Coordinates of C-alpha atoms in Angstrom, one line a residue:
M27 CA 236.4 206.1 143.6
H28 CA 234.0 203.1 143.0
I29 CA 234.9 203.2 139.3
N30 CA 238.5 203.1 139.9
L31 CA 238.2 200.1 142.4
L32 CA 236.1 198.3 139.7
F33 CA 238.8 199.2 136.9
N34 CA 241.6 197.9 139.1
K35 CA 239.7 194.7 139.9
K36 CA 239.2 194.0 136.4
V37 CA 242.8 194.7 135.4
F38 CA 243.9 192.4 138.4
L39 CA 241.7 189.5 137.2
L40 CA 242.8 190.1 133.7
G41 CA 246.6 189.7 135.0
I42 CA 245.6 186.6 136.9
S43 CA 244.3 185.0 133.8
F44 CA 247.3 185.9 131.5
F45 CA 249.6 184.5 134.4
S46 CA 247.4 181.2 134.5
C47 CA 247.6 180.8 130.8
F48 CA 251.4 181.4 131.1
L49 CA 251.8 178.9 133.9
L50 CA 249.7 176.2 132.0
A51 CA 252.0 176.9 128.9
S52 CA 255.0 176.5 130.8
Q53 CA 253.8 173.2 132.1
K54 CA 253.5 171.7 128.8
K55 CA 256.4 169.4 127.7
T56 CA 257.6 168.2 124.5
V57 CA 259.0 164.7 123.6
K58 CA 262.6 164.8 122.9
T59 CA 263.3 161.2 122.0
V60 CA 261.4 157.8 121.8
S61 CA 263.5 154.7 122.6
I62 CA 262.3 151.3 122.0
I63 CA 264.1 148.9 124.3
G64 CA 264.0 144.9 123.8
A65 CA 262.6 144.7 120.2
E66 CA 264.6 142.1 118.4
I67 CA 262.1 140.2 115.9
V68 CA 259.6 143.0 115.1
K69 CA 261.4 146.0 113.2
E70 CA 261.7 149.2 115.2
S71 CA 260.4 151.1 112.5
L72 CA 257.2 149.2 112.3
I73 CA 256.8 149.7 116.4
L74 CA 257.4 153.4 116.0
S75 CA 254.7 153.6 113.1
A76 CA 252.0 152.1 115.3
M77 CA 252.7 154.8 118.1
R78 CA 251.0 158.1 118.1
T79 CA 253.8 159.7 120.5
K80 CA 256.6 160.9 118.1
K81 CA 259.8 162.8 118.9
S82 CA 260.0 166.4 117.8
T83 CA 261.6 167.7 114.8
I84 CA 262.7 170.9 113.6
F85 CA 259.3 171.1 111.8
S86 CA 256.9 170.0 114.3
S87 CA 256.8 170.1 118.1
Q88 CA 255.3 166.9 119.6
E89 CA 253.5 167.7 123.1
F90 CA 253.8 165.0 125.7
D91 CA 250.4 163.3 126.9
S92 CA 250.8 160.4 129.2
R93 CA 247.5 159.2 128.2
I94 CA 248.4 158.7 124.7
L95 CA 251.7 157.0 125.7
R96 CA 249.6 154.4 127.7
L97 CA 247.5 153.9 124.3
D98 CA 250.5 153.4 122.5
A99 CA 251.7 150.7 124.8
I100 CA 248.5 149.0 124.0
S101 CA 248.8 149.4 120.5
V102 CA 252.4 148.0 120.4
K103 CA 251.2 145.0 122.4
T104 CA 248.4 144.5 119.8
L105 CA 250.9 144.5 117.0
Y106 CA 253.1 141.9 118.9
I107 CA 250.0 139.6 119.3
S108 CA 249.0 139.9 115.7
N109 CA 252.4 138.6 114.9
G110 CA 252.2 135.7 116.9
F111 CA 254.0 137.0 120.2
L112 CA 251.1 136.0 122.5
E113 CA 253.2 136.4 125.8
V114 CA 254.6 139.9 125.1
S115 CA 254.6 142.4 127.7
V116 CA 255.1 146.2 127.0
E117 CA 256.2 148.6 129.5
D118 CA 256.1 152.5 129.1
S119 CA 258.4 155.1 131.0
T120 CA 259.6 158.5 130.8
R121 CA 262.5 160.7 131.9
I122 CA 262.6 164.4 132.0
V123 CA 265.9 166.3 131.3
D124 CA 266.0 170.1 130.9
G125 CA 262.1 170.2 130.5
K126 CA 262.2 167.7 127.7
V127 CA 260.4 164.3 127.8
H128 CA 262.4 161.2 127.0
V129 CA 260.2 158.2 126.3
F130 CA 261.0 154.5 126.8
L131 CA 259.3 151.6 125.6
K132 CA 260.6 148.3 127.2
I133 CA 259.5 145.2 125.4
S134 CA 259.8 141.6 126.5
E135 CA 259.0 139.7 123.0
G136 CA 258.7 136.2 124.5
K137 CA 258.0 133.3 122.1
Q138 CA 256.4 133.6 118.9
Y139 CA 253.8 131.3 118.0
F140 CA 252.9 129.7 114.7
L141 CA 249.5 128.2 113.3
R142 CA 249.6 124.4 112.9
S143 CA 246.1 123.6 112.1
V144 CA 242.4 124.8 111.7
E145 CA 239.6 122.6 112.2
I146 CA 236.1 123.9 111.4
Q147 CA 233.0 122.2 112.4
G148 CA 229.3 122.9 111.5
N149 CA 229.7 124.8 108.0
Q150 CA 227.7 123.5 105.3
T151 CA 226.9 126.7 103.1
I152 CA 230.6 128.1 103.4
T153 CA 233.8 126.3 102.6
D154 CA 236.6 125.7 105.1
K155 CA 238.7 127.5 102.4
T156 CA 236.4 130.8 102.2
I157 CA 236.3 131.1 106.1
N158 CA 240.1 130.6 106.5
K159 CA 240.7 133.1 103.9
I160 CA 238.4 135.7 105.7
L161 CA 239.9 135.1 109.1
E162 CA 243.4 135.1 107.5
F163 CA 244.4 131.6 109.0
I164 CA 247.4 130.4 107.3
P165 CA 249.1 127.2 108.7
K166 CA 253.0 127.5 109.4
K167 CA 252.6 131.2 109.4
P168 CA 252.5 133.4 112.7
Y169 CA 249.2 132.9 114.6
D170 CA 247.1 136.2 114.5
P171 CA 244.2 136.1 117.0
V172 CA 243.6 139.9 116.5
T173 CA 242.8 139.9 112.8
A174 CA 240.7 136.9 113.4
N175 CA 238.5 138.4 116.0
K176 CA 238.4 141.5 113.9
N177 CA 237.2 139.6 110.9
L178 CA 234.4 137.4 112.3
S179 CA 231.8 139.9 111.5
L180 CA 233.0 139.7 107.8
V181 CA 232.3 135.8 108.2
R182 CA 228.7 136.5 109.5
Q183 CA 228.3 139.1 106.6
E184 CA 229.3 136.1 104.3
Y185 CA 226.6 134.1 105.7
E186 CA 224.1 136.9 105.3
Q187 CA 224.7 136.6 101.6
Y188 CA 223.1 133.2 101.7
G189 CA 220.2 134.2 104.0
K190 CA 221.7 133.0 107.3
L191 CA 221.0 136.0 109.3
F192 CA 221.3 134.4 112.8
S193 CA 224.6 132.6 112.4
S194 CA 227.3 132.4 115.1
I195 CA 231.0 131.6 114.9
M196 CA 233.3 130.7 118.1
I197 CA 236.9 130.5 117.8
T198 CA 238.8 128.3 120.4
D199 CA 242.8 128.1 120.3
K200 CA 244.9 125.4 121.9
I201 CA 248.4 126.6 122.5
G202 CA 251.5 124.3 122.8
D203 CA 254.5 124.6 121.1
S204 CA 252.2 125.8 118.3
V205 CA 248.7 126.7 118.1
N206 CA 245.5 124.5 116.9
V207 CA 242.4 126.5 116.3
Q208 CA 238.9 125.0 116.4
I209 CA 236.1 126.8 114.9
Q210 CA 232.4 126.0 115.6
V211 CA 229.8 127.3 113.3
E212 CA 225.9 127.4 113.8
E213 CA 224.6 128.5 110.7
G214 CA 220.9 129.0 111.8
P215 CA 218.0 128.7 109.4
D216 CA 217.2 130.5 106.3
V217 CA 215.5 133.8 106.9
Y218 CA 213.0 135.5 104.7
I219 CA 211.6 138.9 104.2
D220 CA 207.9 139.5 105.5
T221 CA 207.4 143.0 104.7
F222 CA 209.2 146.5 104.8
F223 CA 208.7 149.7 106.2
I224 CA 210.1 153.3 105.2
E225 CA 210.7 156.1 107.6
G226 CA 211.9 159.8 107.0
L227 CA 210.5 160.5 103.6
Q228 CA 209.1 164.0 104.5
N229 CA 207.3 165.2 101.6
L230 CA 208.5 162.9 99.0
G231 CA 206.4 160.3 97.3
E232 CA 207.1 156.8 98.5
D233 CA 207.2 155.4 95.1
N234 CA 210.5 157.1 94.5
V235 CA 212.1 155.0 97.1
T236 CA 210.1 151.8 96.5
R237 CA 211.4 151.7 92.9
E238 CA 215.0 151.4 94.1
I239 CA 214.4 148.3 96.6
A240 CA 216.1 145.4 95.1
F241 CA 214.1 142.7 97.3
K242 CA 210.3 142.1 97.7
S243 CA 208.3 140.4 100.4
G244 CA 209.0 136.4 100.4
D245 CA 212.4 136.7 99.0
L246 CA 215.5 135.2 100.9
Y247 CA 217.3 137.9 103.2
K248 CA 220.5 138.5 101.3
K249 CA 223.1 141.2 102.0
E250 CA 224.0 141.7 98.6
E251 CA 220.5 142.8 97.7
I252 CA 220.3 145.0 101.0
D253 CA 223.6 146.8 100.1
L254 CA 222.3 147.5 96.6
T255 CA 219.1 148.8 98.0
K256 CA 221.1 151.3 100.0
R257 CA 223.4 152.2 97.1
R258 CA 220.5 153.0 94.8
I259 CA 218.7 155.1 97.3
L260 CA 221.9 157.2 97.9
Q261 CA 222.6 157.4 94.2
T262 CA 219.3 159.4 93.9
G263 CA 221.2 162.4 95.4
V264 CA 218.2 163.1 97.5
F265 CA 219.2 161.3 100.8
S266 CA 222.3 161.9 102.9
Y267 CA 221.6 158.9 104.8
A268 CA 219.9 155.3 104.3
G269 CA 219.8 152.7 107.0
I270 CA 218.4 149.1 106.6
T271 CA 217.7 147.1 109.7
P272 CA 216.0 143.5 109.9
L273 CA 213.4 143.3 112.7
P274 CA 212.5 139.9 114.3
V275 CA 208.8 138.8 113.8
A276 CA 207.2 137.6 117.0
G277 CA 206.7 133.9 117.0
S278 CA 209.0 133.1 114.1
D279 CA 212.9 132.4 113.5
T280 CA 212.6 132.3 109.9
T281 CA 211.0 135.8 108.9
V282 CA 212.0 139.4 109.6
N283 CA 210.5 142.8 108.7
V284 CA 212.9 145.3 107.0
L285 CA 213.2 148.9 108.5
I286 CA 214.2 151.4 105.9
E287 CA 215.3 154.7 107.7
L288 CA 216.3 157.7 105.6
R289 CA 217.5 161.0 106.0
Q290 CA 217.2 163.8 103.3
F291 CA 219.7 166.4 102.2
T292 CA 218.6 169.9 102.4
Q293 CA 216.3 170.3 99.4
K294 CA 217.2 173.6 98.2
Q295 CA 220.7 175.2 98.7
W296 CA 223.3 177.6 97.4
S297 CA 227.0 176.3 97.4
S298 CA 230.2 177.8 96.1
E299 CA 233.7 176.4 95.6
G300 CA 236.7 177.1 94.0
G301 CA 240.7 176.9 94.0
Y302 CA 243.6 175.7 92.0
F303 CA 243.1 172.3 90.3
P304 CA 243.1 170.5 86.9
I305 CA 240.7 172.1 84.4
E306 CA 239.5 170.3 81.2
Y307 CA 240.0 173.4 79.2
Y308 CA 240.7 172.0 75.9
R309 CA 239.4 168.7 74.6
G310 CA 242.6 167.4 72.8
V311 CA 244.6 168.1 75.9
E312 CA 245.2 166.6 79.3
P313 CA 243.3 168.6 82.1
I314 CA 245.5 171.6 82.7
P315 CA 246.2 173.3 86.3
G316 CA 244.4 176.4 86.7
I317 CA 242.2 178.7 88.8
G318 CA 238.4 178.4 88.9
G319 CA 235.4 178.9 90.9
E320 CA 231.8 178.4 90.6
I321 CA 228.4 179.3 92.4
E322 CA 225.6 176.7 92.2
W323 CA 221.8 176.9 93.3
R324 CA 220.5 173.3 93.6
N325 CA 217.3 171.8 94.2
R326 CA 217.5 168.0 95.0
S327 CA 214.0 167.0 94.7
L328 CA 212.2 168.8 91.7
A329 CA 208.5 168.8 92.0
R330 CA 208.7 166.2 94.9
S331 CA 210.7 163.6 92.8
T332 CA 214.0 162.3 92.7
T333 CA 215.0 164.7 89.8
N334 CA 217.9 166.9 90.7
F335 CA 218.4 170.3 89.3
S336 CA 221.3 172.6 89.3
A337 CA 222.2 175.9 87.7
R338 CA 225.6 177.0 87.8
V339 CA 227.9 180.0 86.9
I340 CA 231.5 179.2 86.4
V341 CA 234.6 181.2 86.0
Q342 CA 238.0 179.8 85.0
G343 CA 241.5 180.7 84.1
L344 CA 244.9 179.5 83.2
L345 CA 248.1 180.8 84.6
S346 CA 250.6 182.5 82.5
E347 CA 253.9 180.6 81.8
D348 CA 255.6 182.9 84.8
Y349 CA 252.5 182.0 86.9
L350 CA 252.1 185.8 87.8
Y351 CA 248.7 186.5 86.0
L352 CA 245.8 184.7 84.4
I353 CA 245.4 184.0 80.8
Y354 CA 242.6 182.6 78.5
P355 CA 239.6 183.1 80.9
K356 CA 236.4 181.1 80.3
F357 CA 233.0 182.1 81.6
G358 CA 230.0 179.4 81.4
M359 CA 226.7 178.9 82.6
D360 CA 224.7 175.7 82.7
M361 CA 221.5 174.1 83.8
D362 CA 221.5 170.4 84.7
F363 CA 218.7 167.9 85.1
S364 CA 219.5 164.3 86.4
N365 CA 217.6 161.3 87.4
Q366 CA 218.3 157.6 88.1
W367 CA 215.5 156.5 86.0
F368 CA 214.6 157.5 82.3
L369 CA 211.4 156.4 80.3
E370 CA 210.4 154.0 83.3
R371 CA 213.7 152.2 83.2
R372 CA 216.6 152.5 85.7
I373 CA 218.9 154.3 83.5
P374 CA 221.1 157.1 85.1
T375 CA 220.4 160.2 83.0
R376 CA 221.7 163.6 82.8
I377 CA 220.5 166.5 80.7
R378 CA 222.6 169.6 80.4
L379 CA 222.0 172.7 78.8
F380 CA 225.1 174.9 78.7
Y381 CA 226.7 178.4 77.3
E382 CA 230.6 179.3 77.3
T383 CA 232.4 182.0 76.1
F384 CA 236.3 181.4 76.3
T385 CA 239.4 182.8 74.6
N386 CA 241.8 180.9 72.2
L387 CA 244.9 182.1 70.4
G388 CA 243.8 182.9 67.0
Q389 CA 245.6 181.9 63.8
E390 CA 247.8 184.9 63.8
G391 CA 248.5 185.2 67.5
S392 CA 245.6 187.8 68.4
L393 CA 243.2 186.8 71.2
S394 CA 239.7 186.1 69.9
P395 CA 236.6 185.2 71.8
V396 CA 234.7 182.1 71.0
M397 CA 231.2 181.2 72.2
R398 CA 230.0 177.6 72.5
Y399 CA 226.4 176.5 73.4
G400 CA 224.4 173.5 73.3
L401 CA 222.8 170.4 74.8
Q402 CA 224.2 167.1 76.5
L403 CA 222.4 164.0 77.0
T404 CA 224.4 161.4 79.1
S405 CA 224.1 158.1 81.0
H406 CA 226.5 157.1 83.7
K407 CA 226.9 153.6 84.7
K408 CA 229.1 152.8 87.9
F409 CA 230.6 149.3 88.3
D410 CA 232.1 150.0 91.6
K411 CA 233.3 153.2 93.6
F412 CA 235.5 154.6 90.8
S413 CA 235.0 152.4 87.7
F414 CA 232.2 153.6 85.2
I415 CA 231.2 153.8 81.7
E416 CA 229.3 156.8 80.3
T417 CA 227.7 157.2 77.0
G418 CA 226.0 160.4 75.7
L419 CA 225.0 162.7 72.7
N420 CA 226.1 166.1 72.3
W421 CA 224.9 168.9 70.1
E422 CA 226.7 172.0 70.1
Q423 CA 227.1 175.2 68.1
F424 CA 230.2 177.4 67.8
I425 CA 230.6 180.9 67.0
G426 CA 234.2 182.4 66.8
F427 CA 237.1 184.1 65.4
E428 CA 236.7 187.5 63.9
K429 CA 237.8 186.5 60.3
D430 CA 235.8 183.5 60.3
Q431 CA 232.2 184.1 61.6
Q432 CA 230.6 181.0 60.1
E433 CA 228.8 178.7 62.6
I434 CA 230.3 175.5 63.6
E435 CA 227.7 172.6 64.5
Q436 CA 228.8 169.5 66.0
R437 CA 226.8 166.4 66.8
T438 CA 228.5 163.8 68.6
F439 CA 228.0 160.2 70.1
K440 CA 230.5 159.6 72.8
M441 CA 231.2 156.8 75.1
R442 CA 234.2 156.8 77.6
G443 CA 235.1 154.6 80.6
L444 CA 237.4 154.1 83.6
L445 CA 238.6 150.6 85.0
D446 CA 240.3 151.6 88.3
R447 CA 242.2 148.8 90.1
S448 CA 244.5 151.1 92.0
D449 CA 244.6 151.0 95.8
D450 CA 244.1 154.8 96.2
P451 CA 242.4 157.5 93.9
L452 CA 244.7 160.2 94.9
F453 CA 247.9 158.6 96.2
P454 CA 248.1 155.0 94.4
H455 CA 250.9 152.8 95.4
N456 CA 250.0 149.6 93.8
G457 CA 247.5 148.6 91.0
Y458 CA 246.4 149.9 87.4
R459 CA 243.8 152.0 85.6
L460 CA 242.5 151.5 82.0
T461 CA 241.1 154.6 80.4
G462 CA 239.4 154.7 77.1
E463 CA 237.2 157.3 75.0
V464 CA 235.6 156.8 71.6
S465 CA 233.5 159.6 69.8
Q466 CA 231.8 159.8 66.5
T467 CA 231.1 163.4 65.4
G468 CA 228.9 163.7 62.3
G469 CA 228.1 160.7 60.4
I470 CA 224.2 159.7 60.5
L471 CA 223.8 162.5 63.3
G472 CA 224.7 165.3 60.9
G473 CA 226.5 168.6 61.5
T474 CA 229.1 170.4 59.8
R475 CA 232.1 167.9 60.7
D476 CA 232.4 164.3 60.4
Y477 CA 235.1 162.6 62.0
V478 CA 236.0 159.8 64.5
K479 CA 238.3 160.1 67.7
I480 CA 239.7 157.3 69.8
D481 CA 241.9 158.0 73.0
L482 CA 243.2 154.9 75.0
G483 CA 245.3 154.9 78.0
I484 CA 247.0 152.8 80.8
N485 CA 248.4 153.8 84.1
K486 CA 250.5 151.3 86.3
Y487 CA 251.7 151.8 90.0
I488 CA 254.2 149.5 91.6
Q489 CA 255.4 149.9 95.2
I490 CA 259.0 149.3 95.0
H491 CA 260.2 149.9 98.5
K492 CA 257.9 151.1 101.4
K493 CA 256.8 154.4 100.4
I494 CA 258.7 154.6 97.1
V495 CA 256.5 154.2 93.9
L496 CA 257.3 153.5 90.3
A497 CA 254.4 154.9 88.3
G498 CA 254.0 154.8 84.6
R499 CA 251.5 156.1 82.0
L500 CA 250.9 155.2 78.4
K501 CA 248.3 157.0 76.1
Y502 CA 247.6 156.7 72.5
G503 CA 245.1 158.6 70.4
M504 CA 244.0 159.0 66.9
I505 CA 241.6 161.0 64.9
F506 CA 239.9 159.5 61.5
G507 CA 238.4 161.6 58.7
W508 CA 239.6 165.1 59.9
E509 CA 239.8 167.5 57.1
E510 CA 242.6 170.2 56.9
S511 CA 239.8 172.8 56.3
Y512 CA 238.3 172.3 59.9
N513 CA 239.2 175.2 62.2
D514 CA 240.2 173.6 65.4
V515 CA 238.4 176.1 67.6
Q516 CA 238.3 173.9 70.8
Y517 CA 241.5 172.2 70.3
E518 CA 239.8 168.8 69.2
K519 CA 243.0 167.6 67.9
F520 CA 245.9 166.1 70.1
Y521 CA 248.4 168.7 71.7
L522 CA 251.4 168.0 74.1
G523 CA 253.4 170.3 76.4
G524 CA 252.7 171.4 79.8
S525 CA 252.4 170.3 83.6
S526 CA 249.9 167.5 82.6
S527 CA 251.8 165.9 79.4
L528 CA 255.4 166.5 78.5
R529 CA 256.7 168.9 81.2
G530 CA 259.9 169.9 79.3
W531 CA 257.8 172.1 76.9
D532 CA 255.3 175.1 77.4
M533 CA 251.7 174.6 77.6
L534 CA 250.4 173.1 74.3
K535 CA 253.6 174.0 72.6
F536 CA 255.3 170.6 71.8
K537 CA 254.8 171.6 68.2
V538 CA 254.2 175.2 67.1
D539 CA 253.4 176.9 63.6
E540 CA 255.3 179.8 62.2
N541 CA 253.7 182.3 64.5
D542 CA 254.8 180.1 67.8
M543 CA 251.2 179.1 68.1
P544 CA 250.4 175.6 69.3
N545 CA 249.9 173.1 66.5
G546 CA 248.0 170.0 67.2
D547 CA 247.9 166.9 65.0
I548 CA 245.8 163.6 64.5
I549 CA 247.9 161.0 66.2
R550 CA 249.5 161.2 69.5
L551 CA 251.6 158.9 71.6
M552 CA 252.5 159.8 75.1
M553 CA 254.5 158.2 78.0
N554 CA 255.4 159.4 81.3
W555 CA 257.4 157.3 84.0
E556 CA 257.9 158.5 87.7
I557 CA 259.6 157.5 90.9
R558 CA 257.7 159.1 93.7
F559 CA 259.3 159.1 97.3
P560 CA 258.8 160.9 100.5
L561 CA 261.5 163.7 101.6
F562 CA 260.4 164.7 105.2
W563 CA 257.3 166.2 107.0
I564 CA 254.6 166.5 104.0
L565 CA 257.1 167.1 101.3
G566 CA 257.8 164.5 98.5
G567 CA 260.2 164.2 95.7
E568 CA 259.8 162.9 92.1
L569 CA 262.1 161.7 89.3
F570 CA 260.5 161.6 85.9
I571 CA 260.9 160.9 82.2
D572 CA 258.3 162.0 79.7
G573 CA 258.1 161.1 76.0
G574 CA 255.8 161.4 73.1
Y575 CA 255.2 162.4 69.4
L576 CA 252.5 164.3 67.4
T577 CA 252.1 163.2 63.6
D578 CA 249.7 163.4 60.9
S579 CA 250.1 160.2 59.1
F580 CA 249.9 156.6 60.3
R581 CA 253.0 155.7 58.0
N582 CA 255.2 158.3 59.7
Q583 CA 255.0 156.6 63.1
S584 CA 258.2 155.3 64.6
I585 CA 260.0 155.1 68.0
D586 CA 262.5 157.4 66.4
Q587 CA 259.9 160.2 66.3
I588 CA 259.7 160.1 70.0
E589 CA 261.0 163.5 71.9
W590 CA 262.1 163.1 75.5
D591 CA 262.5 165.3 78.6
G592 CA 263.6 164.5 82.0
G593 CA 263.6 166.3 85.5
F594 CA 262.7 166.3 89.1
G595 CA 259.7 167.6 91.1
I596 CA 258.8 168.7 94.7
T597 CA 255.3 167.6 96.2
L598 CA 253.5 169.1 98.9
M599 CA 250.9 166.7 100.5
T600 CA 248.0 168.7 101.2
P601 CA 244.4 167.3 102.8
L602 CA 242.9 167.2 99.4
V603 CA 245.4 166.5 96.5
P604 CA 249.4 166.8 96.3
L605 CA 250.7 170.2 94.7
R606 CA 253.7 169.7 92.4
L607 CA 256.5 171.9 91.4
D608 CA 258.4 170.3 88.5
F609 CA 261.5 171.1 86.8
A610 CA 262.1 169.6 83.3
I611 CA 264.5 169.9 80.5
P612 CA 263.9 168.7 77.1
L613 CA 266.3 166.5 75.0
I614 CA 267.3 168.1 71.6
K615 CA 267.6 165.1 69.4
S616 CA 269.5 166.8 66.5
T617 CA 272.4 167.8 68.7
G618 CA 272.2 165.4 71.6
G619 CA 272.1 168.3 74.1
F620 CA 269.5 169.9 76.2
N621 CA 267.5 172.9 75.8
S622 CA 266.5 175.3 78.7
W623 CA 264.7 174.2 81.9
K624 CA 261.0 174.5 82.3
I625 CA 259.2 175.1 85.8
Q626 CA 255.6 173.5 85.8
L627 CA 253.1 174.0 88.7
G628 CA 250.7 171.2 88.9
A629 CA 247.7 170.1 91.2
S630 CA 247.6 166.4 92.1
Y631 CA 250.0 163.9 90.4
I632 CA 250.4 164.1 86.7
F633 CA 248.3 160.6 86.7

């Protein structure tokens, strides 16, 4: 009897819990509409983009939250003030119909004020022009106090570049028919560094950090040197955090001590990653989307130093033309040593030992395994967050093809670089990128092959309307000294075709031999033009044209040689990279007609 009562009690409590959850779920209301009332000068689309409250669509249900709506009203008011509407008022209200919430935002814009003049007093180190540029004060433009107050800290940081650590800036505005602004600056004294302290080293030797410090005792405190020190410390790969704080010195307003606080990564760890992403499978081909994964063991502080060591096992494969199964699998292992210092000089250096076995299409169409092993010594110099120049020496040995078992030894000096002036690494809207790679194989380095390879490129991005982007790419490459007797084991020559180059042709098969095998050449021209635009939700679209040619002689180059394809694509915006599904059709020059459609699956934009 007691057991039955206990069981019934549990069932009763469980029923109450489910009923409570049902009541809570039924009380949640969704947003049916969002209406903006009174907006005349500021566009309604701009107001809606500043709000987190959105109307529900067939793809997403927007739950109503009164707290978020109140924050939206504040955001919209801030938007108006930043456009010179200093007297704006914003009122939010709601109406519930059939359990759906209709949101209303009533706006009284008021007068729009413009900036008439800016008067700056007390500044000697920094010019009026620089201060106005940082605060974004532009006479005869709408007065924007929001941005000015937000950027005050940037003015102080600018003063820190000149050792003015204790500067103060005060902005006063006089509002009439227009706005007159007065800025009072107190620069303060020049501040010098007395000494520095390091915390958080754990078992790492202090000299591994002190050699990364760009300042010394007695130097003028400069933000540029402080930031450089942070970057250098983080570039060692040992620390997850580096904070530098100036500490006042008792009895002095012109000197500070500097505290360097560090937090180390876990020294030894296992990691793994995998997915569908562009793979640098062949050297003469743009990265090809494929499936890959790796397991890595890393020691970030080898022998209590800043030398990083890692050992990896890598498996990669390309998808078949119908995307149903993997082809051309690649298996690799490598060991990697890296440090920011080499021979007591700050030269970021990486030494890599590697072994790979992969599958290439043989000369008669049979699949034959190829083994590749070697040593790489590279130095990587970054100029900003994404731009770099890399130089290196490669020694590698090939053993491949059942019919041709002679070893191929290549010794190469390579230099490549990237100048990135785009506004986003994954979703660029404006700017450009310049790429270049030059390599010398053989020559004074020796080996069984002797040739020079050059590959140059430019990408350009133009935002032509809101979120619509016109993107273009031009790449030109050439090889000097390539002998016909060379077996192109790793596809060193240039190839075209596939989702990362000319999408109207199958992977690498822009040119084929009598056995329908990919046929590369020593000169390549490639062009891609795209219009990228949003559709709805996280889907986007592309309209594109690709063109290019491969040739074996500089004398044979002409515009008439260019083959073209065109088509459209659908993109899915994921948190990591956009996924592409492109539909392309090549133009047949001899007939003026079209060939069959090709479907290409890609990870990230083509460029």
